[in-house]
Tab-separated table of C-alpha atoms in Angstrom:
chain	number	residue	atom	x	y	z
A	1369	UNK	CA	-28.081	95.563	70.108
A	1370	UNK	CA	-29.164	96.135	66.667
A	1371	UNK	CA	-31.703	93.598	66.678
A	1372	UNK	CA	-32.744	91.409	63.531
A	1373	UNK	CA	-31.104	93.400	60.606
A	1374	UNK	CA	-32.124	92.767	56.990
A	1375	UNK	CA	-30.158	93.826	53.611
A	1376	UNK	CA	-31.343	94.931	51.608
A	1377	UNK	CA	-34.224	97.369	52.378
A	1378	UNK	CA	-35.274	97.176	48.851
A	1379	UNK	CA	-34.821	94.754	45.697
A	1380	UNK	CA	-36.097	95.525	42.296
A	1381	UNK	CA	-35.414	92.858	39.360
A	1382	UNK	CA	-36.661	91.946	36.622
A	1383	UNK	CA	-38.437	88.709	36.026
A	1384	UNK	CA	-35.986	85.714	35.545
A	1385	UNK	CA	-33.190	87.290	37.723
A	1386	UNK	CA	-31.597	86.241	40.736
A	1387	UNK	CA	-31.844	88.012	44.321
A	1388	UNK	CA	-30.093	86.936	47.543
A	1389	UNK	CA	-31.741	88.000	50.608
A	1390	UNK	CA	-29.696	88.354	54.011
A	1391	UNK	CA	-30.603	88.338	57.420
A	1392	UNK	CA	-28.515	88.898	60.521
A	1393	UNK	CA	-30.419	87.286	63.914
A	1394	UNK	CA	-29.908	88.908	67.135
A	1395	UNK	CA	-26.651	87.294	68.603
A	1396	UNK	CA	-27.193	84.201	70.733
A	1397	UNK	CA	-30.433	83.399	68.909
A	1398	UNK	CA	-30.435	79.778	67.659
A	1399	UNK	CA	-33.719	80.175	66.071
A	1400	UNK	CA	-34.362	81.834	62.667
A	1401	UNK	CA	-37.375	81.988	60.545
A	1402	UNK	CA	-38.328	83.568	57.248
A	1403	UNK	CA	-41.606	84.959	56.416
A	1404	UNK	CA	-43.416	86.698	53.530
A	1405	UNK	CA	-46.124	89.025	52.569
A	1406	UNK	CA	-47.646	89.428	49.758
A	1407	UNK	CA	-49.726	92.620	49.577
A	1408	UNK	CA	-53.005	92.323	51.339
A	1409	UNK	CA	-52.714	89.023	52.569
A	1410	UNK	CA	-50.938	87.155	55.449
A	1411	UNK	CA	-47.511	87.194	56.534
A	1412	UNK	CA	-46.667	83.682	55.510
A	1413	UNK	CA	-44.174	81.415	57.275
A	1414	UNK	CA	-41.564	79.974	54.823
A	1415	UNK	CA	-38.968	78.333	56.989
A	1416	UNK	CA	-37.375	77.840	60.238
A	1417	UNK	CA	-33.491	76.890	61.332
A	1418	UNK	CA	-32.639	75.956	64.765
A	1419	UNK	CA	-28.797	76.912	64.264
A	1420	UNK	CA	-27.768	75.772	60.706
A	1421	UNK	CA	-30.284	72.920	60.407
A	1422	UNK	CA	-33.781	73.481	58.341
A	1423	UNK	CA	-36.464	72.057	60.853
A	1424	UNK	CA	-39.530	73.136	58.854
A	1425	UNK	CA	-39.014	74.350	55.274
A	1426	UNK	CA	-42.982	73.339	54.589
A	1427	UNK	CA	-43.714	76.771	53.928
A	1428	UNK	CA	-41.179	77.654	50.878
A	1429	UNK	CA	-43.344	77.967	47.617
A	1430	UNK	CA	-41.148	75.923	45.329
A	1431	UNK	CA	-37.697	75.003	44.549
A	1432	UNK	CA	-36.648	78.476	43.161
A	1433	UNK	CA	-36.318	79.124	46.716
A	1434	UNK	CA	-33.190	78.325	48.493
A	1435	UNK	CA	-32.352	79.542	52.348
A	1436	UNK	CA	-28.987	78.758	53.768
A	1437	UNK	CA	-27.582	79.416	57.274
A	1438	UNK	CA	-23.860	78.374	57.225
A	1439	UNK	CA	-22.130	78.193	60.393
A	1440	UNK	CA	-25.637	78.761	62.441
A	1441	UNK	CA	-25.321	82.652	62.165
A	1442	UNK	CA	-26.686	84.921	59.301
A	1443	UNK	CA	-28.785	83.228	57.003
A	1444	UNK	CA	-29.803	84.176	53.195
A	1445	UNK	CA	-32.944	83.576	50.923
A	1446	UNK	CA	-32.328	83.028	47.284
A	1447	UNK	CA	-34.809	83.364	44.568
A	1448	UNK	CA	-33.798	82.065	41.494
A	1449	UNK	CA	-35.264	82.915	39.123
A	1450	UNK	CA	-37.406	85.017	39.990
A	1451	UNK	CA	-41.158	85.273	39.411
A	1452	UNK	CA	-44.028	88.144	39.419
A	1453	UNK	CA	-45.678	86.427	41.990
A	1454	UNK	CA	-42.555	86.528	44.119
A	1455	UNK	CA	-42.780	90.312	45.057
A	1456	UNK	CA	-43.640	90.888	48.293
A	1457	UNK	CA	-42.039	91.853	51.534
A	1458	UNK	CA	-39.803	89.226	53.297
A	1459	UNK	CA	-39.559	89.277	56.689
A	1460	UNK	CA	-36.962	87.459	59.120
A	1461	UNK	CA	-36.910	86.741	62.632
A	1462	UNK	CA	-35.380	85.399	65.323
A	1463	UNK	CA	-35.994	83.701	68.951
A	1464	UNK	CA	-33.876	82.421	71.712
A	1465	UNK	CA	-36.171	79.829	72.400
A	1466	UNK	CA	-39.021	77.975	69.864
A	1467	UNK	CA	-41.882	79.064	72.057
A	1468	UNK	CA	-40.362	82.498	72.702
A	1469	UNK	CA	-40.897	86.169	71.650
A	1470	UNK	CA	-39.857	86.266	67.753
A	1471	UNK	CA	-37.707	89.662	67.138
A	1472	UNK	CA	-38.585	90.758	63.304
A	1473	UNK	CA	-36.200	92.528	61.107
A	1474	UNK	CA	-37.753	95.449	59.423
A	1475	UNK	CA	-38.369	93.429	56.165
A	1476	UNK	CA	-36.881	93.235	52.329
A	1477	UNK	CA	-39.556	94.494	50.124
A	1478	UNK	CA	-38.752	92.369	46.850
A	1479	UNK	CA	-40.540	93.775	43.518
A	1480	UNK	CA	-40.264	91.634	40.304
A	1481	UNK	CA	-41.204	93.284	37.061
B	935	UNK	CA	-56.403	72.813	58.908
B	936	UNK	CA	-54.462	75.145	60.936
B	937	UNK	CA	-55.803	78.694	60.449
B	938	UNK	CA	-55.859	82.053	62.005
B	939	UNK	CA	-58.608	84.006	60.386
B	940	UNK	CA	-58.790	88.015	61.255
B	941	UNK	CA	-62.159	89.010	59.457
B	942	UNK	CA	-61.469	92.654	59.489
B	943	UNK	CA	-59.111	94.422	57.450
B	944	UNK	CA	-59.500	97.817	58.865
B	945	UNK	CA	-60.676	98.869	62.006
B	946	UNK	CA	-61.619	102.514	62.363
B	947	UNK	CA	-62.889	103.872	65.986
B	948	UNK	CA	-62.675	107.321	68.049
B	949	UNK	CA	-60.209	108.209	70.767
B	950	UNK	CA	-61.707	106.903	73.971
B	951	UNK	CA	-63.777	104.275	72.440
B	952	UNK	CA	-63.836	100.657	72.893
B	953	UNK	CA	-61.964	98.598	70.661
B	954	UNK	CA	-62.315	95.077	70.084
B	955	UNK	CA	-59.804	93.171	67.199
B	956	UNK	CA	-61.173	89.902	66.145
B	957	UNK	CA	-59.133	86.648	65.905
B	958	UNK	CA	-60.424	83.352	65.462
B	959	UNK	CA	-58.223	80.139	64.944
B	960	UNK	CA	-58.347	76.724	63.733
B	961	UNK	CA	-56.393	74.319	65.534
B	962	UNK	CA	-57.062	70.594	66.974
B	963	UNK	CA	-54.211	70.666	69.498
B	964	UNK	CA	-53.505	72.620	72.549
B	965	UNK	CA	-52.980	76.712	71.128
B	966	UNK	CA	-50.401	79.309	72.053
B	967	UNK	CA	-51.554	82.626	70.749
B	968	UNK	CA	-49.966	86.011	70.058
B	969	UNK	CA	-50.667	89.221	69.371
B	970	UNK	CA	-48.011	91.251	67.093
B	971	UNK	CA	-48.408	94.893	66.363
B	972	UNK	CA	-46.630	96.936	63.550
B	973	UNK	CA	-46.414	101.001	64.107
B	974	UNK	CA	-45.803	103.183	61.396
B	975	UNK	CA	-42.373	103.052	60.181
B	976	UNK	CA	-41.303	100.395	63.075
B	977	UNK	CA	-40.919	96.886	63.207
B	978	UNK	CA	-43.378	93.840	63.866
B	979	UNK	CA	-42.972	93.429	67.342
B	980	UNK	CA	-44.918	91.180	70.003
B	981	UNK	CA	-47.656	92.829	71.952
B	982	UNK	CA	-48.939	89.922	74.216
B	983	UNK	CA	-48.997	86.009	74.629
B	984	UNK	CA	-52.204	84.569	75.765
B	985	UNK	CA	-49.733	82.468	78.359
B	986	UNK	CA	-48.570	85.419	80.086
B	987	UNK	CA	-52.002	87.002	80.969
B	988	UNK	CA	-50.537	90.494	80.734
B	989	UNK	CA	-52.015	93.514	79.693
B	990	UNK	CA	-49.658	95.554	77.724
B	991	UNK	CA	-50.364	99.175	76.919
B	992	UNK	CA	-53.911	98.677	77.849
B	993	UNK	CA	-54.588	95.592	75.681
B	994	UNK	CA	-55.690	92.451	77.200
B	995	UNK	CA	-57.016	89.227	75.343
B	996	UNK	CA	-58.322	86.296	76.542
B	997	UNK	CA	-58.368	82.857	74.898
B	998	UNK	CA	-61.391	80.924	74.718
B	999	UNK	CA	-60.907	78.028	73.312
B	1000	UNK	CA	-65.045	77.182	73.086
B	1001	UNK	CA	-65.460	79.757	70.407
B	1002	UNK	CA	-61.778	79.281	69.269
B	1003	UNK	CA	-60.841	82.930	69.758
B	1004	UNK	CA	-58.402	85.222	71.043
B	1005	UNK	CA	-60.007	88.622	70.448
B	1006	UNK	CA	-57.675	91.562	71.336
B	1007	UNK	CA	-59.404	94.424	73.462
B	1008	UNK	CA	-58.872	97.544	75.033
B	1009	UNK	CA	-61.794	99.835	76.598
B	1010	UNK	CA	-60.163	103.403	75.473
B	1011	UNK	CA	-58.464	103.620	72.596
B	1012	UNK	CA	-55.796	106.300	71.913
B	1013	UNK	CA	-54.423	107.731	68.894
B	1014	UNK	CA	-50.974	106.111	69.255
B	1015	UNK	CA	-52.967	102.606	68.916
B	1016	UNK	CA	-53.257	103.391	65.352
B	1017	UNK	CA	-51.141	100.336	64.080
B	1018	UNK	CA	-51.261	96.986	62.150
B	1019	UNK	CA	-52.195	94.152	64.174
B	1020	UNK	CA	-51.639	90.342	63.634
B	1021	UNK	CA	-52.375	87.503	65.453
B	1022	UNK	CA	-50.482	84.585	65.443
B	1023	UNK	CA	-50.689	80.995	66.511
B	1024	UNK	CA	-47.885	78.921	67.640
B	1025	UNK	CA	-48.615	75.168	66.662
B	1026	UNK	CA	-46.111	73.322	68.549
B	1027	UNK	CA	-44.216	72.256	65.840
B	1028	UNK	CA	-41.553	74.922	64.430
B	1029	UNK	CA	-44.272	77.018	62.397
B	1030	UNK	CA	-46.169	80.293	63.684
B	1031	UNK	CA	-48.968	81.056	61.373
B	1032	UNK	CA	-50.048	84.723	61.359
B	1033	UNK	CA	-53.675	85.993	60.435
B	1034	UNK	CA	-53.760	88.563	57.272
B	1035	UNK	CA	-53.853	91.717	60.096
B	1036	UNK	CA	-56.047	94.155	61.175
B	1037	UNK	CA	-55.501	97.817	60.459
B	1038	UNK	CA	-56.663	100.041	63.361
B	1039	UNK	CA	-57.297	103.473	62.848
B	1040	UNK	CA	-57.988	105.918	65.860
B	1041	UNK	CA	-59.520	108.860	65.114
B	1042	UNK	CA	-58.786	112.122	67.184
């Protein structure tokens, strides 16, 4: 079992461009979470899927961010257009139960120039 | 407001010394608290949760509802404990709130 995987590991883009991050959760995990860590700050919740349904997207910064989980398997997080303040590490996590241990991916480091 | 506060960004102790990483939370309901750890070049992973009352790698944490705290303690720090530690609060909905993290550095 590879665990939660994320692609790419790093992405450097210019302001105004579009970037799509991908997360593959552990097989069988219905719960999928996206988080972001901006340098020196807390790991901030972005949103939570149960299967293909968004249950809580209260942490999404604005409408430049779009998350999808078609078919309830992998998820994508698209940022369009990217701004400088979007730079950070984006983590994905999955869990079997909503109250259970979350298993994290290695993160995608996004740099917007 | 729901919030997790870790007041120390960096904690440096000598090997064999006791260590306490502080965590305070703000939540009006019944909290579920966790400690996650990220070792160098590894993923964030669960260390322990208050409901299981376990001791993992010699670490313990007790939920103090009166003081709204969930401090992480270890009586004798080891060099391999050096890592980034995050306190997290599950609020009963679909969201987990993390603190800003404390970097623990254990000196030889």
